[in-house]
XYZ file of C-alpha atoms in Angstrom:
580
model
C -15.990 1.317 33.695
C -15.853 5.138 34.677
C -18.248 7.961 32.709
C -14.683 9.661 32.661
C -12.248 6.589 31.377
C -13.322 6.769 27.798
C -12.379 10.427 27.462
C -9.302 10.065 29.367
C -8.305 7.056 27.011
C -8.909 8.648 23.917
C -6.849 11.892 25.466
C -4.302 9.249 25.912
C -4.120 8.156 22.544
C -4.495 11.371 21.152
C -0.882 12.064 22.892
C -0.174 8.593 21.887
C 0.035 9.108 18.273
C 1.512 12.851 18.765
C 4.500 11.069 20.907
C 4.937 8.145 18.169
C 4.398 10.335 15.642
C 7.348 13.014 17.116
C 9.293 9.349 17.399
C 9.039 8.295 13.815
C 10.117 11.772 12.444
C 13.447 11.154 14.706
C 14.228 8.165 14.228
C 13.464 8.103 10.433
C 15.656 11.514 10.395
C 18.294 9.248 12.073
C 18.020 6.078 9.887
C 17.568 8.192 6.606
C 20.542 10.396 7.000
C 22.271 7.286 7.795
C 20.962 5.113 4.454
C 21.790 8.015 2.453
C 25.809 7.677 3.272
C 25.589 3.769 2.813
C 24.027 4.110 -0.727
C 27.707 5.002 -1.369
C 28.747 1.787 -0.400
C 26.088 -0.443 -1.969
C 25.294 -1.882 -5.008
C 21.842 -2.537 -6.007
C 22.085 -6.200 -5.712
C 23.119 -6.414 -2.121
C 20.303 -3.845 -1.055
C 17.977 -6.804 -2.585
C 19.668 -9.531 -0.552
C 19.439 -7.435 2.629
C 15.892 -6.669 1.832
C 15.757 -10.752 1.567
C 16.960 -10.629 5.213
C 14.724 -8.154 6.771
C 11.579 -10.005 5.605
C 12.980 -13.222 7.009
C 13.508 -11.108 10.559
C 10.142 -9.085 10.481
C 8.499 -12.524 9.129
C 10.071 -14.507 12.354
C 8.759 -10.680 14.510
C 5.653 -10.368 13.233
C 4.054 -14.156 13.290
C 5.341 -14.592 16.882
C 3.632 -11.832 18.438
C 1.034 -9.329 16.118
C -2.306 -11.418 16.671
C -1.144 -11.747 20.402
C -0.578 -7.800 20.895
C -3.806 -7.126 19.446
C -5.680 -9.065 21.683
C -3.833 -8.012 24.172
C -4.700 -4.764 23.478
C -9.153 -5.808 22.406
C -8.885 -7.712 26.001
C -7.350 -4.938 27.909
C -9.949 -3.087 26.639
C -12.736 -4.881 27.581
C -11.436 -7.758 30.393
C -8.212 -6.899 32.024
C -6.991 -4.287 34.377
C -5.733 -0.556 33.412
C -3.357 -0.142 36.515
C -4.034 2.457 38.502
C -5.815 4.556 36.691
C -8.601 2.638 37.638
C -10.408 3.268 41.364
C -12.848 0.596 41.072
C -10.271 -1.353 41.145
C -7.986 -3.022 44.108
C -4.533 -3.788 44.114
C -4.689 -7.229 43.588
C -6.472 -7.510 41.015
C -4.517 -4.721 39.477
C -1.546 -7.186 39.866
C -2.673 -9.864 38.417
C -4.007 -8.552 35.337
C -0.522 -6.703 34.916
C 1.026 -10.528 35.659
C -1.724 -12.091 33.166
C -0.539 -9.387 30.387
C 3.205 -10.036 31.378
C 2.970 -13.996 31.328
C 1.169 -13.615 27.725
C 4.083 -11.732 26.025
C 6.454 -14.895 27.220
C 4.221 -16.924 24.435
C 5.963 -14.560 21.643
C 9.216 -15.212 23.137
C 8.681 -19.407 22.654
C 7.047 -19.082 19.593
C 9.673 -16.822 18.277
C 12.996 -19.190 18.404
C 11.440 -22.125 16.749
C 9.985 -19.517 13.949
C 13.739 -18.571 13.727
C 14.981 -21.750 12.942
C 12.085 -22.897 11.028
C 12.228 -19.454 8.147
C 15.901 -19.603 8.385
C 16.314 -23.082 7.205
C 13.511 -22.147 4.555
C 15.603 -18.963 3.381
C 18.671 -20.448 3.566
C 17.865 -23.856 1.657
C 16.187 -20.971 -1.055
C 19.775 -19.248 -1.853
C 20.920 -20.061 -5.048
C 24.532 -20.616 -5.249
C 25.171 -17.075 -7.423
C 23.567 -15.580 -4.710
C 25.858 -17.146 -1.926
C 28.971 -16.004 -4.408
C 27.732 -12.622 -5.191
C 26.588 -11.478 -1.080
C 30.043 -12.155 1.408
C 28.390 -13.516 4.898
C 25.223 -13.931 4.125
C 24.729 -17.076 5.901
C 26.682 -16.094 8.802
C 24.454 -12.710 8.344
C 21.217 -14.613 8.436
C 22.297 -16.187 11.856
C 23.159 -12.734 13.263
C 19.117 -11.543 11.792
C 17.679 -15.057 13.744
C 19.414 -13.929 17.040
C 17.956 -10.070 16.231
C 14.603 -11.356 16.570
C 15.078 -13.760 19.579
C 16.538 -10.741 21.585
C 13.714 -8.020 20.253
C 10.700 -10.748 21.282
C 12.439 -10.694 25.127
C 11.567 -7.523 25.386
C 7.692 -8.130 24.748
C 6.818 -9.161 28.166
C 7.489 -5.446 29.253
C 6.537 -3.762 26.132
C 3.240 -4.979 26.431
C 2.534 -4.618 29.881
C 3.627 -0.874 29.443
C 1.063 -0.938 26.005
C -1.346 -1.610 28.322
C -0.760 1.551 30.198
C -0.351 3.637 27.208
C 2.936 5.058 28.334
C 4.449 5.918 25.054
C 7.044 7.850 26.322
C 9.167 4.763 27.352
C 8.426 3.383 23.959
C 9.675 6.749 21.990
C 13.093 6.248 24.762
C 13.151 2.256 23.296
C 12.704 2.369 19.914
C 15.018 5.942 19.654
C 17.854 4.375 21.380
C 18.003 1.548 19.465
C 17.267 3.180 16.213
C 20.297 5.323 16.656
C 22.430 2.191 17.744
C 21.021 0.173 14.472
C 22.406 3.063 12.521
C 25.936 3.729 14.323
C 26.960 0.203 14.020
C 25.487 -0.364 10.605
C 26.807 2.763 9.017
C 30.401 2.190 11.472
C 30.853 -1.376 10.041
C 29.902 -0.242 6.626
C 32.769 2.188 6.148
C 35.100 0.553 8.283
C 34.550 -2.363 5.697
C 34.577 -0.627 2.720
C 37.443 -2.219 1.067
C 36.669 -5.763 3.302
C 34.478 -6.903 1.268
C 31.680 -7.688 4.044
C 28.463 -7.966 1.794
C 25.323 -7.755 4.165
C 27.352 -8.256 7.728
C 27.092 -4.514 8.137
C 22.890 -4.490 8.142
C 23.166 -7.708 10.490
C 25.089 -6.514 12.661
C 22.670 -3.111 12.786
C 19.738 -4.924 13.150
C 21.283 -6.975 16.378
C 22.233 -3.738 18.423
C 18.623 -2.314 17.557
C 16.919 -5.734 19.536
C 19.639 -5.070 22.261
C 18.783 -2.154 22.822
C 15.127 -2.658 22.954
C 15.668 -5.275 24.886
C 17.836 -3.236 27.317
C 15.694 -0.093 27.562
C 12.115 -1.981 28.013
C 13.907 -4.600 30.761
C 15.333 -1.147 32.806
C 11.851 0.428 32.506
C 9.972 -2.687 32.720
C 11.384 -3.591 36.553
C 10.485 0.002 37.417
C 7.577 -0.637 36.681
C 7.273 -4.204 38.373
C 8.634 -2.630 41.393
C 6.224 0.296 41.661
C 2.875 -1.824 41.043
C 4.021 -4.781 42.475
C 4.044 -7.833 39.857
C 7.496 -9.759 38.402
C 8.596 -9.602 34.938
C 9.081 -13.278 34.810
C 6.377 -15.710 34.413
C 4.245 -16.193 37.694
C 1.479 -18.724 38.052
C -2.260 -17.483 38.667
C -4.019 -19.457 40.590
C -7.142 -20.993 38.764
C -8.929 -20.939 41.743
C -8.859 -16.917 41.707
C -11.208 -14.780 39.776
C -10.139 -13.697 35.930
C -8.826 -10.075 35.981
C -12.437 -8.245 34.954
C -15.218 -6.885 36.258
C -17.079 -9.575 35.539
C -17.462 -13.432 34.479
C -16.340 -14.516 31.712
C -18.269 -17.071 29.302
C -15.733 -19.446 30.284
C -15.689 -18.428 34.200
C -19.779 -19.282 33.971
C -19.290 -22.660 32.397
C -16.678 -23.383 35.373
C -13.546 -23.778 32.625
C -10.794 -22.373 34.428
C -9.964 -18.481 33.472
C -5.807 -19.637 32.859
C -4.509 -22.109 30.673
C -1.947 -23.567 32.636
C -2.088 -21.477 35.581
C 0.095 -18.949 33.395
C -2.125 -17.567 30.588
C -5.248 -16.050 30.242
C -7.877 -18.083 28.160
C -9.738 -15.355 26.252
C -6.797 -13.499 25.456
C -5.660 -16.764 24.272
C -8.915 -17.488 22.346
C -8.899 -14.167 20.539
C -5.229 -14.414 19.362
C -5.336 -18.124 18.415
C -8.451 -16.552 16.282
C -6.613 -13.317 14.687
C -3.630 -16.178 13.780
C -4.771 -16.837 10.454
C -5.825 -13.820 9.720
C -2.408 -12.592 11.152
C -0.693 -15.252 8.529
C -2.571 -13.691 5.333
C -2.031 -10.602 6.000
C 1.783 -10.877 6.439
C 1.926 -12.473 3.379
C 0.197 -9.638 1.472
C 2.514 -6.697 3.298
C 5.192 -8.843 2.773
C 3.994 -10.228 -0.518
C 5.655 -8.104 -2.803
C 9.322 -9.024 -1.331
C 8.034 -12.456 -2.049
C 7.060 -12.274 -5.470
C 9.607 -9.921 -6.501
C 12.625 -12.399 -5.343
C 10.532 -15.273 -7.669
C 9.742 -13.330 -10.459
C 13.046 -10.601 -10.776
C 16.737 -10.541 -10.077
C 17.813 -8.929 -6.727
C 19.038 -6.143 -9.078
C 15.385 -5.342 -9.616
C 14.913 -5.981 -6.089
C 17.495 -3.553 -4.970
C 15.587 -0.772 -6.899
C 12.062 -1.910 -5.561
C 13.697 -1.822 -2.082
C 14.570 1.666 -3.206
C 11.767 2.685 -4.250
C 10.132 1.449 -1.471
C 11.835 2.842 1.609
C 11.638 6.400 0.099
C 8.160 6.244 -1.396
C 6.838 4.571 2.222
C 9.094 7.388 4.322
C 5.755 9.024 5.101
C 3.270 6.146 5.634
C 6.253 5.147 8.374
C 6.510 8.608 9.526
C 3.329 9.521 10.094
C 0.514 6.623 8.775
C 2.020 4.078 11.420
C 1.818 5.791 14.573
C -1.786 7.403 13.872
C -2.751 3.702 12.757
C -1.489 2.044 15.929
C -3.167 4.809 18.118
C -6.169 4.838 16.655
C -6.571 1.283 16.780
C -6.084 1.780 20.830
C -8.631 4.626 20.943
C -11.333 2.638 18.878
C -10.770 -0.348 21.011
C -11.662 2.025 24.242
C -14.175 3.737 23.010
C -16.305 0.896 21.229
C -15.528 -1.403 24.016
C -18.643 -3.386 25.458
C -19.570 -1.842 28.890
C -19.607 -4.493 31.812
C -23.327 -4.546 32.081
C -23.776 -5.603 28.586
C -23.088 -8.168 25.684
C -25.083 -6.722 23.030
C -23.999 -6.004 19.568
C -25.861 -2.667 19.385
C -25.914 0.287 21.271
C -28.357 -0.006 24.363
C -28.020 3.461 26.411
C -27.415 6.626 25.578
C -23.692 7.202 26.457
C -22.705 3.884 24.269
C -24.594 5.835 21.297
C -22.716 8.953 21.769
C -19.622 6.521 22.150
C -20.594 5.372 18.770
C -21.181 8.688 17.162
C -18.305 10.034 18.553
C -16.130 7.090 17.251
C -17.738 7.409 13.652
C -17.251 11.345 13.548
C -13.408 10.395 14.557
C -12.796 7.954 11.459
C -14.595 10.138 9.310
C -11.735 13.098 10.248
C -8.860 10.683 9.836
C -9.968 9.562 6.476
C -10.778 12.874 5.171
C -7.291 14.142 6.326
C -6.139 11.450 4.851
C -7.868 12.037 1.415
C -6.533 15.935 1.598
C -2.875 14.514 2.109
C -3.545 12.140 -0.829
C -4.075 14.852 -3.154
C -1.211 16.442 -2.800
C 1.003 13.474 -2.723
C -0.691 12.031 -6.290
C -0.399 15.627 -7.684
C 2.765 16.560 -7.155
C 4.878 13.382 -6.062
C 5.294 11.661 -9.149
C 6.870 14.909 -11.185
C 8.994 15.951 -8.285
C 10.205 12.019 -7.792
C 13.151 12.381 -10.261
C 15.068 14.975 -9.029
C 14.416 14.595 -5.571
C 15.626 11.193 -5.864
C 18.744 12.336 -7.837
C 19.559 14.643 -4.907
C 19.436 12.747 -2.355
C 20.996 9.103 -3.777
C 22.460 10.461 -7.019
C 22.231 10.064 -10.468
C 23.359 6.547 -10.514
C 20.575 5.391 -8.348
C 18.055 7.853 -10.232
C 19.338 6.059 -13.603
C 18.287 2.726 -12.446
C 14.900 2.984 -13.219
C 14.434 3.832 -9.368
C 12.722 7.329 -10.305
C 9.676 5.700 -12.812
C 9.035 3.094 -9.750
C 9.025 6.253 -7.038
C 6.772 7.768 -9.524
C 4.617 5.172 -9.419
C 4.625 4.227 -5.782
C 3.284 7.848 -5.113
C -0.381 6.683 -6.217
C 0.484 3.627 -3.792
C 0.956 5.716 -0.717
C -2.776 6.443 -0.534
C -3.698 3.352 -0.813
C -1.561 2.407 1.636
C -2.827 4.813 4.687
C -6.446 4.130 3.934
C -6.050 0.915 4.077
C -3.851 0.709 7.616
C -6.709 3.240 9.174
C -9.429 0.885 8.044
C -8.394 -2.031 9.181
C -6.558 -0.552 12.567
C -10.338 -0.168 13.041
C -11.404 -3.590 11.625
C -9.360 -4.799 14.026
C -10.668 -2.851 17.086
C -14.320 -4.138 16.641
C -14.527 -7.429 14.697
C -15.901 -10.164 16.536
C -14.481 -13.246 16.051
C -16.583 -15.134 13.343
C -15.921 -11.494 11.558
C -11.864 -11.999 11.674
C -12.543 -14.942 10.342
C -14.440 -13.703 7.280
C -11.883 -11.273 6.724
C -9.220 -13.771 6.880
C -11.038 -15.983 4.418
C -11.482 -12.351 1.899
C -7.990 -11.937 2.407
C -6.811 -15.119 1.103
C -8.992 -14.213 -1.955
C -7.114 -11.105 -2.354
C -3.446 -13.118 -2.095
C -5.020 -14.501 -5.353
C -5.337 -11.859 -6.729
C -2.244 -10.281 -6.126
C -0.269 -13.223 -6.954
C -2.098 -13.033 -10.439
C -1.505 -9.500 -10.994
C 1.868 -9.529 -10.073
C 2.658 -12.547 -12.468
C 0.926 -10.543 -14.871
C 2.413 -7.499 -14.775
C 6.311 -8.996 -13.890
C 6.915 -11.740 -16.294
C 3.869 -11.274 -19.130
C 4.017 -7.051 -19.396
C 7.816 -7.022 -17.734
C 7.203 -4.336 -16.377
C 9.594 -4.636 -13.828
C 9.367 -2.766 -10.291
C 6.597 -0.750 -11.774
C 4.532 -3.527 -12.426
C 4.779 -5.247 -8.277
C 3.921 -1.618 -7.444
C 0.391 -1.864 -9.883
C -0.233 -5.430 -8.310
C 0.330 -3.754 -4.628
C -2.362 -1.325 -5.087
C -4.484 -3.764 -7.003
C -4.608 -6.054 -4.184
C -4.594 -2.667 -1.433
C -7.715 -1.485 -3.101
C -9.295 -4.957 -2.767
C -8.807 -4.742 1.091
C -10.236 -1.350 1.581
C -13.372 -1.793 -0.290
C -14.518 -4.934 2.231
C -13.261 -2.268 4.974
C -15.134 -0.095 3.566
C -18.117 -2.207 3.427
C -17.423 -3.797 7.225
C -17.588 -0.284 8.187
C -20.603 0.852 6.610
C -22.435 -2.315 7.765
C -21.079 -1.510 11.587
C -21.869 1.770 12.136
C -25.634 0.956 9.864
C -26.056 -1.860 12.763
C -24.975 0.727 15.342
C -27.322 3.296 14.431
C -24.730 5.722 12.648
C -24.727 4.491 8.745
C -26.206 7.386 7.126
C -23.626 9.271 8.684
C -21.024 6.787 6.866
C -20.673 7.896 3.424
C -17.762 8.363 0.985
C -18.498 11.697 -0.030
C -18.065 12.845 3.727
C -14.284 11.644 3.019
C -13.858 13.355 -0.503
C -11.854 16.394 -1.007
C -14.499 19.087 -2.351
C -14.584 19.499 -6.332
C -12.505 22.535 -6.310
C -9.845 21.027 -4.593
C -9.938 18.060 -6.689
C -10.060 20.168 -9.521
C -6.967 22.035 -7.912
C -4.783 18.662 -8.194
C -5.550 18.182 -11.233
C -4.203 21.525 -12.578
C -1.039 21.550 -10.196
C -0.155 17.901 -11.442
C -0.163 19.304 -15.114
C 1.793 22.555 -14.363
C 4.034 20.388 -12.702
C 4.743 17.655 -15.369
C 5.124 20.848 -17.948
C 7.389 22.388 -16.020
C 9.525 19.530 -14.761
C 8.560 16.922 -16.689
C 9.006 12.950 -16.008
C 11.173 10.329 -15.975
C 14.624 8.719 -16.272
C 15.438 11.883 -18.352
C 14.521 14.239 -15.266
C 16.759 12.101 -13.088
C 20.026 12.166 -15.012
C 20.816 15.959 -14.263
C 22.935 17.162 -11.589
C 22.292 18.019 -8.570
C 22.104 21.860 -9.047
C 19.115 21.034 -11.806
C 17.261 19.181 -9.265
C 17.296 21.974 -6.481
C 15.661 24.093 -9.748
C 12.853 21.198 -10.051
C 12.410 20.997 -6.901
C 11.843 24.680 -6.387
C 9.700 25.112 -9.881
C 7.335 21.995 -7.956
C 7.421 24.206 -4.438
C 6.099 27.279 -6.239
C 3.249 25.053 -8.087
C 2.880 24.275 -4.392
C 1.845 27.236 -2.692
C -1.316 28.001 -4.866
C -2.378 24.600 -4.715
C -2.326 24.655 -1.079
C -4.022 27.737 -0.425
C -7.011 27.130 -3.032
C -7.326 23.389 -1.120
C -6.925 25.252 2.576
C -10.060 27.825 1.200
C -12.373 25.099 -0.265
C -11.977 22.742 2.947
C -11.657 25.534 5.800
C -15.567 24.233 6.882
C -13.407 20.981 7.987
C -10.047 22.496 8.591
C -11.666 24.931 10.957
C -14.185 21.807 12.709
C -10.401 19.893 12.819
C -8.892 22.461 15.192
C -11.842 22.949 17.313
C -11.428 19.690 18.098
C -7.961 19.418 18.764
C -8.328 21.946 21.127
C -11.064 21.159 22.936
C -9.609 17.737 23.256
C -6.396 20.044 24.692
C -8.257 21.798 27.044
C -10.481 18.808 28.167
C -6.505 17.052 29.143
C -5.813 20.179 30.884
């Protein structure tokens, strides 16, 4: 591997994340606007069925193909091919590892329609017969969600192939497309149906033009793509006889086991993915976990305003946590990759420990950003989550008891980005008797979750409120064995003492600056159910009494951290004019 390929890829990612981060805002501009007219035609019980149906699709999305796209993604880094970006390499074996990556994403494709058939017959054989009565179509609704999925996982072949390229720019043309399709047709069938009485056909239907066009964009780009660098997007069998697409053997190539499974697949991509599974499996079932407990333990009333709750209060971990997560978990995998000319787990040369330091002084920044952004959000989200909420989805929403579980979901959100940093980088390093471990703490932490949650839903009642507590019980759990994976890492790699939690800590003053703009802000505003009954003129005033607590709090935070601020921009910069 180059001197010059690990600054190029993290450049890449760097624009990575800016281009998925520029993609979220739009298409969560899009999909908001559009949620905010159906709220008008919803009730709060079918918003908790069709929250029923998205886990079932994301369940059936995110089994077939997450532990396979992140090894695609740790092998790519380490074993396969990165096109032609790379001159030490030829043609031919840039073709093949681009036909290895593209036979791999056929595996989420088959795994994907029996996983359809297999959670639908669970959900559907779960329905209770008020629910049937009370949601029109659901079950012709849950059929339209299975073929969503089928169609979105034909499209991985050519997403991931492009991954491996880092060209985000046909993934921000994918994903906008069919954002604004799920959105047209959803909202279109909604109000068209108004008085049809369709129930949930309107988000099926929505969620079926967003996989074709996925599906339709990636394919177009995809046989560009296949045409230019000369592979198919089909499946294509690789001769065992040939050597594995690397620089060098493989453990298995040295033993003589052939490099492809098959002929088709590539075995250590396999390996590594068959290895994330589990871990894959747990850790679906905690993000997913609260949908899960909340449609045992509540009515899909409750559910409804959890779901509410929930897509406002996780607007900005969408928006702007997801994209830096997934490109920083494609920069760490570049940067900490294992050079070619050796296996070791530590650092043996000088440019692998400036790799290292460079990678530590990288997490550090994200976290501490992170940890600014935090303060703010627990200072002045929960007071300004009444009226902002009866603004935008009006005071019959806000009365629901929506506005004390948006309150509460604001100490979440932290929580939430830590935790999808940490283990972005978890994920990027691990080896795999260590994703094994974590699977095994995970489990641990289901537990626990599962215990608070029964805890604080049927024994406290504490409704919505209560699944949010259990979430950030069990989030908190997660980050500290991040936290302590991390530490131990970067100790082994030479960098611990530069790994320390008050390097991520905003400085007392700003601290101390939350504090007092979260109490002018209650005083002023106040909190609560009471705060979300008024109008919508009394919420622009609340809104604008929280904006001028605001301003002072921003500019005492922006003096006490400028040291970091200031280091931040340098490095942005110099990152800008090293791309240049």
């Amino acid at each position: 591997m180059s001197t010059s390929e690990k600054p190029a890829s993290g450049t890449r990612a760097l624009r990575g994340a800016s281009v998925l981060i520029v993609l979220q805002v739009v298409s969560r501009a899009i999909t908001f606007v559009a949620n905010q007219l159906l709220l008008r035609f919803l009730t709060a019980q079918l918003l908790g069925v069709s929250t029923q149906l998205e886990v079932y699709y994301l369940s059936v999305i995110f089994f077939a193909r997450e532990s396979l796209r992140v090894a695609i993604q740790r092998q790519d880094s380490s074993s396969l091919s990165e096109g032609k970006s790379d001159g030490d390499k030829t043609d031919g074996t840039q073709n093949k590892s681009a036909q290895a990556v593209v036979n791999l994403g056929y595996i989420s494709l088959a795994l994907g329609i029996p996983l359809a058939l297999f959670f639908g017959w669970l959900y559907r054989n779960s329905l209770s017969a008020a629910t049937l009565a009370s949601a029109p179509n659901l079950i012709l609704s849950l059929y339209i969600y299975g073929l969503a999925a089928v169609l979105e996982l034909a499209s991985e072949p050519a997403f991931v192939v492009m991954q491996t390229r880092l060209q985000f720019g046909t993934r921000a043309t994918a994903e906008s497309i069919a954002t604004f399709l799920r959105c047209a047709v959803t909202l279109g069938s909604a109000v068209w149906g108004a008085n049809r009485d369709l129930g949930v056909l309107p988000f099926a239907l929505g969620q079926l033009s967003y996989g074709i066009g996925l599906l339709a964009v990636y394919g177009w780009h995809g046989a560009g793509l296949a045409r230019a660098e000369g592979f198919s997007l089909l499946p294509c069998r690789l001769t065992t006889s040939d050597p594995p697409p690397t620089t060098k053997k493989t453990e298995a190539a040295q033993k003589g086991t052939p490099s492809f499974i098959l002929a088709y697949f590539y075995r250590p991509t396999l390996q590594l993915a068959s290895s994330m599974m589990a871990q894959s499996v747990v850790k679906h079932l905690l993000t997913q976990g609260d949908t899960f407990l909340v449609s045992i333990l509540s009515t899909p009333t409750a559910q409804g305003v959890y779901a509410l709750a929930n897509n406002y209060g996780g607007l900005l971990a969408r928006l702007v946590f997801q994209p830096i997560e997934e490109s920083s978990r494609s920069y760490f995998s570049r940067v900490l990759a294992p050079s070619s000319s050796s296996s070791s787990t530590t650092p043996t040369n000088e440019k692998e420990r400036e790799r290292v330091k460079e990678a530590s002084a990288a997490l550090t920044s994200l976290l501490k950003f992170y940890m600014l952004l935090s303060l703010a959000i627990t200072a002045l989200g929960p007071p300004a989550s009444a009226p902002l909420l009866s603004l935008i989805a009006g005071p019959r929403w806000a009365g629901s008891g929506a506005a004390t579980c948006l309150a509460a979901y604001m100490w979440y959100i932290p929580l939430l980005a830590i935790n999808g940093v940490a283990e972005a980088f978890v994920a990027s390093v691990a080896t795999e008797g260590e994703v094994h471990a974590q699977s095994v703490w995970m489990a641990a932490f289901s537990v626990v979750f599962a215990t608070a949650g029964y805890v604080f839903l049927r024994v406290l009642e504490w409704g919505a409120v209560g699944l949010v507590v259990a979430n950030g019980i069990n989030m908190a759990c997660r980050i500290v064995w991040c936290w302590v994976f991390i530490r131990g890492y970067f100790r082994r790699m030479g960098e611990g003492d530069e790994f320390e939690v008050l390097r991520v800590m905003p400085t007392p003053t700003a601290m101390l600056a939350g504090a007092v703009a979260s109490q002018l802000a209650r005083g002023l505003v106040g909190l609560g159910e009471g705060v979300a009954a008024g109008g919508a003129g009394e919420a622009v005033v609340a809104l604008a009494k929280i904006a001028g607590v605001a301003l002072p709090f921003a500019m005492v935070v922006a003096a006490s951290e400028r040291s970091f601020l200031y280091s931040a921009i340098q490095g942005i910069r110099g990152r800008q004019q090293a791309s240049a």
